[in-house]
Coordinates of C-alpha atoms in Angstrom, one line a residue:
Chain D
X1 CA 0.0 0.0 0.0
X2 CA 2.9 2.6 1.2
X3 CA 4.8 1.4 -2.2
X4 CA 2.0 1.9 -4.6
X5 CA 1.1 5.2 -2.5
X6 CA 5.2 6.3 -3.5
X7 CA 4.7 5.1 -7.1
X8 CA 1.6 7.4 -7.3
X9 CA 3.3 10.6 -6.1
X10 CA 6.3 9.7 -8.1
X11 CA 4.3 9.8 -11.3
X12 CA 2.6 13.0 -10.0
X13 CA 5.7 14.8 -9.0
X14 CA 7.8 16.9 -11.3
X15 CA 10.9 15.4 -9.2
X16 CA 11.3 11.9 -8.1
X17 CA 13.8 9.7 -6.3
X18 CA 15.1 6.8 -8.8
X19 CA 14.5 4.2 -6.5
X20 CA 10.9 4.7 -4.6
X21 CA 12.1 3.2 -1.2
X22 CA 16.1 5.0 -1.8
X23 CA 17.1 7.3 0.6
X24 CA 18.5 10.1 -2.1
X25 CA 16.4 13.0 -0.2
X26 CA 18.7 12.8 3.0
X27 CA 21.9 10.6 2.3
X28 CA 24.0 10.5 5.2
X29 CA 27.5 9.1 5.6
X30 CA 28.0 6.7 8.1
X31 CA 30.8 9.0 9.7
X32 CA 27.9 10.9 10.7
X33 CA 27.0 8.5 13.4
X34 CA 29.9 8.1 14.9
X35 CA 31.1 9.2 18.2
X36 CA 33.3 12.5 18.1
X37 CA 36.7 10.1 19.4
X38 CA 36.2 7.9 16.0
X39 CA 35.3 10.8 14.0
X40 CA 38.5 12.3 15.1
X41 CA 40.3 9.1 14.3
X42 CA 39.5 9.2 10.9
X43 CA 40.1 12.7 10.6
X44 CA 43.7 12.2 11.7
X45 CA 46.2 10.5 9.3
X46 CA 48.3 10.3 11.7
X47 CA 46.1 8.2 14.4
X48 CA 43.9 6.4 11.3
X49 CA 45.5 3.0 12.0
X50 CA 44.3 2.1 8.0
X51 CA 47.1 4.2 7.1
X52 CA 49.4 1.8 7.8
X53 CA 47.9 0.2 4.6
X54 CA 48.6 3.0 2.9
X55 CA 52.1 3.1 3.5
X56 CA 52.3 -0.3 2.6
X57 CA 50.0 0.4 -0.5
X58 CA 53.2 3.2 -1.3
X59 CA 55.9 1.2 -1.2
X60 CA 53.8 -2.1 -3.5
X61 CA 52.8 0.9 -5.9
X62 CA 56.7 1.3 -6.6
X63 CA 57.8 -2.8 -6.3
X64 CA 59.0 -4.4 -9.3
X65 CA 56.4 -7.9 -9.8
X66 CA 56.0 -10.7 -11.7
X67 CA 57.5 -12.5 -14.8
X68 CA 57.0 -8.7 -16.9
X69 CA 59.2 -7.5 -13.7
X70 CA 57.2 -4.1 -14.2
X71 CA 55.5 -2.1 -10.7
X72 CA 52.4 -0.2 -11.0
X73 CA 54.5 2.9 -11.2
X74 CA 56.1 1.5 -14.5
X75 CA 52.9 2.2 -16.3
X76 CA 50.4 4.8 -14.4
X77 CA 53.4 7.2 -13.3
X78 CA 52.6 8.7 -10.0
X79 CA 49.7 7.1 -7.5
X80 CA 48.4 11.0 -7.8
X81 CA 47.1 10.2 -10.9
X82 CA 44.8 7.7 -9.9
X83 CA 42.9 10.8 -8.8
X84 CA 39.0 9.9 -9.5
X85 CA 39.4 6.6 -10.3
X86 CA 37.8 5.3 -7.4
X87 CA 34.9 7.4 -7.7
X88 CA 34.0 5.6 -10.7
X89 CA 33.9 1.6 -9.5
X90 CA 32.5 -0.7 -9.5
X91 CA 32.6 0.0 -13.1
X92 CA 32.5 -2.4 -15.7
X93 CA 35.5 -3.5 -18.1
X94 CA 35.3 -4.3 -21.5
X95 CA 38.7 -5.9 -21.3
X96 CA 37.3 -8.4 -18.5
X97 CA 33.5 -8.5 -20.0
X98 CA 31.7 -7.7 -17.0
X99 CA 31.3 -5.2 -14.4
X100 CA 34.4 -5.7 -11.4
X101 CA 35.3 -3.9 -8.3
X102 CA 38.5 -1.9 -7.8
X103 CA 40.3 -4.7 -5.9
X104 CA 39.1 -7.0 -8.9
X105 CA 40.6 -4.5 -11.4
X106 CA 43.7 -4.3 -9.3
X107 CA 44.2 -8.2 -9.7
X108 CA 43.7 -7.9 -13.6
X109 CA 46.2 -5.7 -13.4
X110 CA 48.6 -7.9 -11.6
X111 CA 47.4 -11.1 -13.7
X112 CA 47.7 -9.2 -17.1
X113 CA 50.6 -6.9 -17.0
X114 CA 52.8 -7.4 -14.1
X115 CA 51.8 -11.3 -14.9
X116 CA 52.3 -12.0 -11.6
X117 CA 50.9 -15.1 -8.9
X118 CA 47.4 -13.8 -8.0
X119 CA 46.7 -12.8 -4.3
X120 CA 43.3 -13.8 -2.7
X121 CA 40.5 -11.3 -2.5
X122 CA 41.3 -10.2 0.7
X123 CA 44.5 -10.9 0.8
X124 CA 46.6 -7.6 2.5
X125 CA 48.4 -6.0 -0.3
X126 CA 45.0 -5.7 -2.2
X127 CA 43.4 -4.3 0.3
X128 CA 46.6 -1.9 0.8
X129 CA 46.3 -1.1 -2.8
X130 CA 42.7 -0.2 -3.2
X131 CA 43.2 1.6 0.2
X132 CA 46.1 3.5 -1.5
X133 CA 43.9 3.9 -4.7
X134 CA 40.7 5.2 -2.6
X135 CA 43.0 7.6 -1.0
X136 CA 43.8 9.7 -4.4
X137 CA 40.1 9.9 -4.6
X138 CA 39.2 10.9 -1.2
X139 CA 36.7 14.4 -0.7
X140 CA 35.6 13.8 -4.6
X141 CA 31.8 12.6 -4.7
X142 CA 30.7 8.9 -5.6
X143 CA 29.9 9.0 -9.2
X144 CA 26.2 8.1 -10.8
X145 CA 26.8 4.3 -13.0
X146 CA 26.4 4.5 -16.0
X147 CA 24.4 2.4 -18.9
X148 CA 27.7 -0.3 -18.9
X149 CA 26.3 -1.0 -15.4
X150 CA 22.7 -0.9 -16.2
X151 CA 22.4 -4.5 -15.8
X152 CA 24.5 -5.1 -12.2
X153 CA 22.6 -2.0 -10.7
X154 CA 19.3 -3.9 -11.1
X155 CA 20.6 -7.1 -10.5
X156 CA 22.1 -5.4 -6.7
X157 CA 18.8 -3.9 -6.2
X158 CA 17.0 -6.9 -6.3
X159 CA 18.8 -8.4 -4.3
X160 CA 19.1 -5.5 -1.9
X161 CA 15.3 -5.2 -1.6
X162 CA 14.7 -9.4 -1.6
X163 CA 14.2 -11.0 1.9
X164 CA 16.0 -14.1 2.5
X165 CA 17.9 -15.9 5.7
X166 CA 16.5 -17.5 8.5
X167 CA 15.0 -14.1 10.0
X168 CA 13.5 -13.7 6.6
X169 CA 15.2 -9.6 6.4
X170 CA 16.3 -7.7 3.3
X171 CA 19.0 -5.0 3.7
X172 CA 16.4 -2.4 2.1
X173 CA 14.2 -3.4 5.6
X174 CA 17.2 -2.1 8.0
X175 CA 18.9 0.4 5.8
X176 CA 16.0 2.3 4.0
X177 CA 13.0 1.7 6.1
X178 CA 14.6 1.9 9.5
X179 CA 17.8 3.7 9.4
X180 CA 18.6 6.0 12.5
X181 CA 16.7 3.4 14.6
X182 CA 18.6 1.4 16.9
X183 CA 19.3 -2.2 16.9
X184 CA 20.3 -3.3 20.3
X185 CA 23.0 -0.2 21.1
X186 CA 23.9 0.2 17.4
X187 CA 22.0 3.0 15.2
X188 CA 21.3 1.6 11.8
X189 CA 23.3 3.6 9.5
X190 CA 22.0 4.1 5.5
X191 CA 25.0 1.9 4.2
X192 CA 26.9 3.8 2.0
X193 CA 30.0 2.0 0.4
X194 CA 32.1 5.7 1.3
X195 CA 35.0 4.4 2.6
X196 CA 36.0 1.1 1.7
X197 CA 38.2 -0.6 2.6
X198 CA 37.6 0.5 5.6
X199 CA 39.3 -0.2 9.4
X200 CA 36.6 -1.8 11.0
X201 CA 37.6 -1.5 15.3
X202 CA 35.2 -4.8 15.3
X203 CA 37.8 -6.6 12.9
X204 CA 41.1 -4.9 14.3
X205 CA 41.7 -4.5 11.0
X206 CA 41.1 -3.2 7.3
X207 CA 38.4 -5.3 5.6
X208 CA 36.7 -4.8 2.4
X209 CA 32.9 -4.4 1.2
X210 CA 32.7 -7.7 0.2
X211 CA 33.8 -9.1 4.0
X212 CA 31.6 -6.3 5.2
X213 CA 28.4 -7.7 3.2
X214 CA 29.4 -11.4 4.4
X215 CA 29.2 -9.7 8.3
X216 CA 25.4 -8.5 7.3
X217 CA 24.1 -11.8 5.3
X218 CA 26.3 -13.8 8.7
X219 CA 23.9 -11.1 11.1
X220 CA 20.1 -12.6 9.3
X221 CA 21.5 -16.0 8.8
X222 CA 21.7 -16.0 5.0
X223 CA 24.1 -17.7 3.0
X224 CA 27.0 -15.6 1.8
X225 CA 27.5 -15.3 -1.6
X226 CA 30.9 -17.0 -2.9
X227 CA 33.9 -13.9 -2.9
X228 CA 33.9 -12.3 -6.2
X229 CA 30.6 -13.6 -7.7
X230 CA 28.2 -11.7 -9.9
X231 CA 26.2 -11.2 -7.0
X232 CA 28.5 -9.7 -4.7
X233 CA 29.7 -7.5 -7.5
X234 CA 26.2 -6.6 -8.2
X235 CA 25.4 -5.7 -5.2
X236 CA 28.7 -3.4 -4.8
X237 CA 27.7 -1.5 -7.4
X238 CA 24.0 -1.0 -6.5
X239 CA 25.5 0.3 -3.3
X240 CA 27.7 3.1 -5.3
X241 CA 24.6 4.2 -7.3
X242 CA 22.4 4.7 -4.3
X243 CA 25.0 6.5 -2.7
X244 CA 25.9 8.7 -5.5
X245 CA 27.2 12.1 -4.5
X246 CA 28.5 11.4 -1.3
X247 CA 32.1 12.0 -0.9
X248 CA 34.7 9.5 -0.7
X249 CA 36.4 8.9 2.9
X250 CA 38.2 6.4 2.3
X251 CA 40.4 5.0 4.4
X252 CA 37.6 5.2 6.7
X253 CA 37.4 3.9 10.2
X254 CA 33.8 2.6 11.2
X255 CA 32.9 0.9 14.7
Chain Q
X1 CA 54.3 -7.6 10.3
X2 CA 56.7 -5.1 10.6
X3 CA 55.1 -1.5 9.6
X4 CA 55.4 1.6 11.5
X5 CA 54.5 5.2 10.7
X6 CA 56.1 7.7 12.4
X7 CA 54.3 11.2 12.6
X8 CA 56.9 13.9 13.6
X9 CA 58.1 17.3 12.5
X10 CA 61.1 17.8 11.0
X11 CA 62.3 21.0 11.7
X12 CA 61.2 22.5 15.6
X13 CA 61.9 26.0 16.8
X14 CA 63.5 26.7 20.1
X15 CA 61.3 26.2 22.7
X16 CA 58.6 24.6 20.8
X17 CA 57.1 21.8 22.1
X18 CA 56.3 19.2 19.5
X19 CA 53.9 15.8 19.2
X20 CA 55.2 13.0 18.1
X21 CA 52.1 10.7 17.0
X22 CA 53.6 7.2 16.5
X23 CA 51.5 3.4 14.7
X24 CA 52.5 0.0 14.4
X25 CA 51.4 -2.5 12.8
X26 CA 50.5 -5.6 15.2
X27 CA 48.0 -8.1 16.0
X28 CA 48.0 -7.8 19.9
X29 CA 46.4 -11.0 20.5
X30 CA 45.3 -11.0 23.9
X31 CA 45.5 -14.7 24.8
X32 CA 41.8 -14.5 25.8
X33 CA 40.3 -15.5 22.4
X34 CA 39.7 -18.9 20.5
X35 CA 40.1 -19.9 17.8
X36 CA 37.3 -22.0 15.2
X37 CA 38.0 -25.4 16.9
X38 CA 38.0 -23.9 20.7
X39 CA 41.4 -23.5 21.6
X40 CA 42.7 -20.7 23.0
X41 CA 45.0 -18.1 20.7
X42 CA 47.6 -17.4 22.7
X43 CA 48.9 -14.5 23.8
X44 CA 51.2 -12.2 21.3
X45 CA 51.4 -8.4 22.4
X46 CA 53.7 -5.3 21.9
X47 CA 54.3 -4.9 26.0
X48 CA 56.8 -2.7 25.3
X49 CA 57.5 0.9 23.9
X50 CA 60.4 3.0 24.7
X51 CA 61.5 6.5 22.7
X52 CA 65.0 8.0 22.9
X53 CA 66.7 11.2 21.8
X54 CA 70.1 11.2 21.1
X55 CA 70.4 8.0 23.2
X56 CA 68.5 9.7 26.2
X57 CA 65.0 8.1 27.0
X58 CA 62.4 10.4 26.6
X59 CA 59.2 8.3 27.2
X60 CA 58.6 4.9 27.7
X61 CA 55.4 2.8 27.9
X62 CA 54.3 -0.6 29.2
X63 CA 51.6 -2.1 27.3
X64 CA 48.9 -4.7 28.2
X65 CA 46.5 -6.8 26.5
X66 CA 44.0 -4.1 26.7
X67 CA 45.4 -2.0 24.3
X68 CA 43.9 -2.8 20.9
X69 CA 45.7 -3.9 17.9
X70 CA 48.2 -1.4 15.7
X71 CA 48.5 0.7 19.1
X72 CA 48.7 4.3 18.6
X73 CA 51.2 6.2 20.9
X74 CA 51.4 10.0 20.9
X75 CA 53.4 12.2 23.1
X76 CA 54.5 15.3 24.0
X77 CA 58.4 16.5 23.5
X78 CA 60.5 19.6 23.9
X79 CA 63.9 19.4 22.2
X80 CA 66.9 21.3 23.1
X81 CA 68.5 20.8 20.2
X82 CA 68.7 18.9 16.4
X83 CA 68.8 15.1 16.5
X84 CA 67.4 11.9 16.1
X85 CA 65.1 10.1 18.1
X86 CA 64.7 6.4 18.2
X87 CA 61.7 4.4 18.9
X88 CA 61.9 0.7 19.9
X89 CA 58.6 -1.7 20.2
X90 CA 59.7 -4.5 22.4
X91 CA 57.2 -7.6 21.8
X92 CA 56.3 -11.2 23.5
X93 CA 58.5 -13.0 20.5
X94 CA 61.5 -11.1 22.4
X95 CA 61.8 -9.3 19.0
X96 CA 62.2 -5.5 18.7
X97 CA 61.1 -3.2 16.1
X98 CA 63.2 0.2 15.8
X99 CA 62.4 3.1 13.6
X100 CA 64.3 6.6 14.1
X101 CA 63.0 9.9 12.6
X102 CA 65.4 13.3 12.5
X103 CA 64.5 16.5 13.7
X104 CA 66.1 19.4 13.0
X105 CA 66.6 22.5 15.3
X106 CA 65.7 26.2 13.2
Chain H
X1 CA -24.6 -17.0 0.2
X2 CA -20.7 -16.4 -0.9
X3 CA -20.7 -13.9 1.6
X4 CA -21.2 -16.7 4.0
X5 CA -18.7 -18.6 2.6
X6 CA -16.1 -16.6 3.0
X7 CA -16.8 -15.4 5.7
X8 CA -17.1 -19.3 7.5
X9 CA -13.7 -19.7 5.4
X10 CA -12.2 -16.5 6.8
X11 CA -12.9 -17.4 10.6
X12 CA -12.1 -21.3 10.2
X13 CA -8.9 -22.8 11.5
X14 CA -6.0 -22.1 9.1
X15 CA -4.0 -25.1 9.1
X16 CA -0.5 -24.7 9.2
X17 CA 2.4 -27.2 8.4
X18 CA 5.1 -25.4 10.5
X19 CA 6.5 -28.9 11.2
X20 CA 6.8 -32.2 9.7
X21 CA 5.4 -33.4 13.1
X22 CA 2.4 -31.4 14.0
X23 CA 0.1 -28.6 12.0
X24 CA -0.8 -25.6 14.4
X25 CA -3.9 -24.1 13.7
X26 CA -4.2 -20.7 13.5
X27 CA -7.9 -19.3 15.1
X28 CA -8.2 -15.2 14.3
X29 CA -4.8 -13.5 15.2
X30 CA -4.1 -16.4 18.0
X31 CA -2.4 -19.7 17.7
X32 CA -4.2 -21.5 20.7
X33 CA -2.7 -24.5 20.4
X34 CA 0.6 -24.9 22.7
X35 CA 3.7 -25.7 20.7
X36 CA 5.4 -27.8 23.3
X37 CA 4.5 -28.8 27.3
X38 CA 4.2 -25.8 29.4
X39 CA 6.3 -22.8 29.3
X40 CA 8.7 -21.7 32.0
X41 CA 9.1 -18.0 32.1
X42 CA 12.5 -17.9 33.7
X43 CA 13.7 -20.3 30.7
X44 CA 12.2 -17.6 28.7
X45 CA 13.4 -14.6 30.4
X46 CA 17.1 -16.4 29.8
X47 CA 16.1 -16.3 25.9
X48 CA 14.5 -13.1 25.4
X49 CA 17.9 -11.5 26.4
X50 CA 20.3 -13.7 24.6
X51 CA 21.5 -11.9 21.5
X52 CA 22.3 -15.1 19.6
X53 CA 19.1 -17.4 20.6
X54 CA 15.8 -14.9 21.0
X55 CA 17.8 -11.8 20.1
X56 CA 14.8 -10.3 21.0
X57 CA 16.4 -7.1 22.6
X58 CA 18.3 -6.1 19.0
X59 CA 14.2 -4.7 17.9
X60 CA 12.4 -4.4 21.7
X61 CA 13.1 -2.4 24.7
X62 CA 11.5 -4.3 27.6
X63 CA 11.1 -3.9 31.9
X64 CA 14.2 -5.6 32.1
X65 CA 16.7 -3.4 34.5
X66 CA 19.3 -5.3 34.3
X67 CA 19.6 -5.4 30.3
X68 CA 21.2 -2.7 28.5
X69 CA 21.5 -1.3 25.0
X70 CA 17.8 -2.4 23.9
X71 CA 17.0 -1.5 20.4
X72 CA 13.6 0.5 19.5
X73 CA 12.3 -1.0 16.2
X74 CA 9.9 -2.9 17.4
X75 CA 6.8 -1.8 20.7
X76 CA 8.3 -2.4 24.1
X77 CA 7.2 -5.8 25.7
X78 CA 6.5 -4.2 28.8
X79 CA 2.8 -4.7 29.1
X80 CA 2.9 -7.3 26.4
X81 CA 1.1 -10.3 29.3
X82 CA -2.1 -7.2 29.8
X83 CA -2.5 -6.5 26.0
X84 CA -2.5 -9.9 24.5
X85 CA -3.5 -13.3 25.8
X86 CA -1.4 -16.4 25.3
X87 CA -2.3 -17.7 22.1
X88 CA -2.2 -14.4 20.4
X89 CA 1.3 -14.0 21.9
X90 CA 2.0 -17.0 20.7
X91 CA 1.1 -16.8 17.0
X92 CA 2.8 -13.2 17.3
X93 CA 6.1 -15.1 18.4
X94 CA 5.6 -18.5 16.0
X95 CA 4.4 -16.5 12.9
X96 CA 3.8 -12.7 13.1
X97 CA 4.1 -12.7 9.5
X98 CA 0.3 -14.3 9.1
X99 CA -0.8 -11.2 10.8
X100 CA 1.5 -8.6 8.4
X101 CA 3.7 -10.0 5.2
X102 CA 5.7 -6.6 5.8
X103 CA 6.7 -7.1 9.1
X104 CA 10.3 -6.6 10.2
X105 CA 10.0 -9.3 12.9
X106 CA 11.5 -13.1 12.0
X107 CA 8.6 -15.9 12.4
X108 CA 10.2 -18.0 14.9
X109 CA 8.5 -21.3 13.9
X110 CA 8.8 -20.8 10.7
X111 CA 11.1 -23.1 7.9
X112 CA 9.2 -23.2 5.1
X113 CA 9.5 -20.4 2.3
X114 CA 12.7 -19.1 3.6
X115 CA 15.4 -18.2 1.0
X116 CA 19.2 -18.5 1.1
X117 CA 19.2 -19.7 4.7
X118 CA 22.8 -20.4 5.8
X119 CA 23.6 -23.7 6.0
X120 CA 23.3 -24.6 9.6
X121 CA 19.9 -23.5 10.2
X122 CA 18.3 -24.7 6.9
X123 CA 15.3 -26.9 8.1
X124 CA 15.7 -25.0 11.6
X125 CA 13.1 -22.3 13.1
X126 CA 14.7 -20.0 15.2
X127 CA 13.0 -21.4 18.5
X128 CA 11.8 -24.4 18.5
X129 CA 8.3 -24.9 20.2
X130 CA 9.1 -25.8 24.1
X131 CA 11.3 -22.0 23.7
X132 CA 8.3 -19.9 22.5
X133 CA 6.1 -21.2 25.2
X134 CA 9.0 -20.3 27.7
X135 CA 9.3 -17.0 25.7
X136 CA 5.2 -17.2 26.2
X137 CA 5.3 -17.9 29.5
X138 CA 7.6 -14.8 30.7
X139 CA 5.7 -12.4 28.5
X140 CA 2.7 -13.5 30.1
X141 CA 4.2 -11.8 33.4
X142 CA 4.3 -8.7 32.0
X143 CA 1.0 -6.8 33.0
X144 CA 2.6 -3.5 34.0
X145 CA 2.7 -1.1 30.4
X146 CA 5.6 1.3 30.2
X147 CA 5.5 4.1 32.1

């Protein structure tokens, strides 16, 4: 009844939302709901334990890899120049034929050019890349998909908005209907992929969306999709275009 | 893992007092957790951290369990003149990590 | 004379396969059939406030002092043993979503129509049936409403 009574004034009204039930009249970064000591923990390079990623990021950016013996540096100059590039994934890649994350692209990268022994999806130095990556982007806002991601955008949705697990929840229930509202001691934030990979203080470490999502689908009881599927990727990039326009934080630090 | 950064000016006035904002990498396994099959992780800490300048020790810290993993230590220092400081991180293994960083005086 | 109909259809027992053992029948909004022998409200007390087996404290505040950081998606219990009587408090545990398809809170009999369940609790409800009519049986002892 409340959907078809949105559809209605969505037809009616010269402006409208994309997604009926997406929160793109107030979106608000996690950071927002954090207490002032964790705000000011991200704030500070110097205290943000994620940057120790980074500095590790720095010095892979500039290592000589694989059989090609070539380092990132050999071919995209500078890390500076990845300036925007993280505003812009998941994206998808014609080289690859589908629509990948930045650590995914990161690993093409290794595999193709530096022809190098893959790492594992969360393996540290891609996380320490993509958090190095992220970096050059940070402040710029999360850019709108595009038609190339057409397909994964819906795909995400749908599965964003589908219950499923043992408690029988969709992420849409938590994180459109009911964010703000507290579950147990924690507010429910909107869920905005702004600063990944983040440093999680729950994980003592740095952790990317995909572990992030596995913690959620874990929390209802739902199977977790395999690392790197379709699925996973589809629901990364649902997440960027709902979250369009906010800016980039990352490294961020999140409870 | 053996990572620090080390967050320190490098050129201090007379009579400025300067932090020095320091991060390492480590685990700092409690030895109150277990692991998947029940068993208990055992313990693997930084207990350890000592700073010197110019070979005189300028702050120390003993550190316990309690403080979370890639521990943060920042502190407050007044040089008297241009040199380097070293900073040691003493851990359970009986390893130490040393980093140094040079300030000059202006 | 379809009027009739449905309307003997609407207010007859909706049987319900919840398990492979036992169909509960569903009366109105109450399930007045008990699930399992009689409820304890201690044993149920100890569930409400465990945060891996009722979890009911993530949604619910309730008169419990010495709880803390109690969630408020969901009304507060207190009062919940005044309001209701047992058998509607039970269908409202078992399977709340016969009463709203919307509803936020999990159906804790429930094991049937349930998608991408992880593996160890495919084929499992949340509680099984002796556990709601402990949860039951404490929320029956609720007859003060929040203040």
């Amino acid at each position: 009844m409340k959907r078809l009574a949105v559809l209605i004034a969505c037809l009616s009204g010269p402006v409208c939302a994309q997604d009926s039930k997406s929160v793109s009249f107030d979106k608000r970064s996690t950071f927002d709901l954090m207490k002032p000591e964790t705000q000011a923990m991200q704030r500070d390079d110097a205290s943000n334990p994620a940057m120790l990623w980074v500095q590790e990021g720095r010095a892979l950016w500039q290592a000589k890899a694989g059989s090609t013996d070539k380092a990132c540096q050999d071919c995209h100059g500078d890390v500076a120049s990845m300036k925007g590039v993280a505003t812009r994934y998941p994206a998808y890649s014609a080289a690859q034929q589908k629509v990948v994350t930045l650590g995914q692209q990161i690993q093409f990268c290794r595999a193709q050019e530096q022809k190098a022994e893959p790492w594992t999806a969360e393996a540290r130095p891609v996380l320490a890349l993509s958090a190095l990556v992220g970096l050059q982007s940070r402040g710029l806002p999360l850019a709108k998909t595009g038609p190339a991601e057409a397909r994964a955008v819906a795909e995400g949705r749908a599965l964003f908005t589908e219950r499923r697990g043992q408690m029988n929840l969709s992420c849409a229930q938590c994180h459109d209907d009911h964010a703000g509202q507290s579950l147990g001691g924690a507010i429910i934030p909107q869920g905005h992929p702004t600063g990944y990979p983040i440093y999680r203080l729950e994980w003592q470490d740095l952790g990317s969306l995909e572990r992030r999502l596995r913690n959620c689908l874990n929390g209802v009881r739902s199977e977790p999709w395999p690392s790197g599927s379709s699925e996973n990727v589809a629901v990364q990039t649902y997440l960027r275009e709902r979250a369009a326009g906010l800016p980039i934080e990352t490294p961020a630090i999140r409870p | 893992m053996a990572a620090a950064l080390i967050n320190v000016q490098k050129t201090v006035r007379k009579g400025e007092i300067i932090e020095i904002k320091t991060l390492m990498a480590h685990p700092m396994e409690t030895g109150f957790r277990t692991g998947l099959g029940g068993q208990l992780i055992p313990r693997d800490i930084i207990h350890r951290f000592v700073c010197t300048f110019e070979g005189v020790e300028i702050f120390a810290a003993d550190l316990f369990p309690a403080i979370s993993a890639n521990p943060f230590i920042a502190f407050t220092f007044m040089p008297q003149q241009s040199g380097t400081l070293t900073f040691r991180w003493f851990d359970d293994k009986g390893g130490a990590q040393v980093e140094t960083a040079r300030i000059e005086m202006v | 004379m379809v009027s009739h109909v449905l309307r003997a259809a609407s207010l007859a027992a909706v049987l319900l396969m919840a398990s492979p053992a036992k169909a509960q029948m569903i009366v109105g909004d109450a399930m007045p059939e008990p699930l399992a022998g009689a409820g304890d409200a201690m044993r149920g007390r100890a569930i409400i406030i465990d945060r891996q087996k009722g979890f009911c404290l993530l949604c619910h505040a309730a008169p419990l002092p010495d709880q803390r950081f109690m969630g408020n998606l969901a009304p507060n219990l207190a009062g919940a043993g005044a309001r209701y009587t047992q058998a509607q408090l039970r269908l409202r545990i078992a399977m709340p979503s016969h009463l709203n398809p919307d509803t936020l809170m999990p159906s804790y009999f429930r094991t049937a129509g349930l998608y991408a369940v992880a593996m160890p609790y495919v084929g499992k409800p949340i509680l099984d049936g002796q556990q709601i009519e402990d949860v039951v049986a404490f929320l029956m002892t609720l007859k003060e409403p929040a203040p």
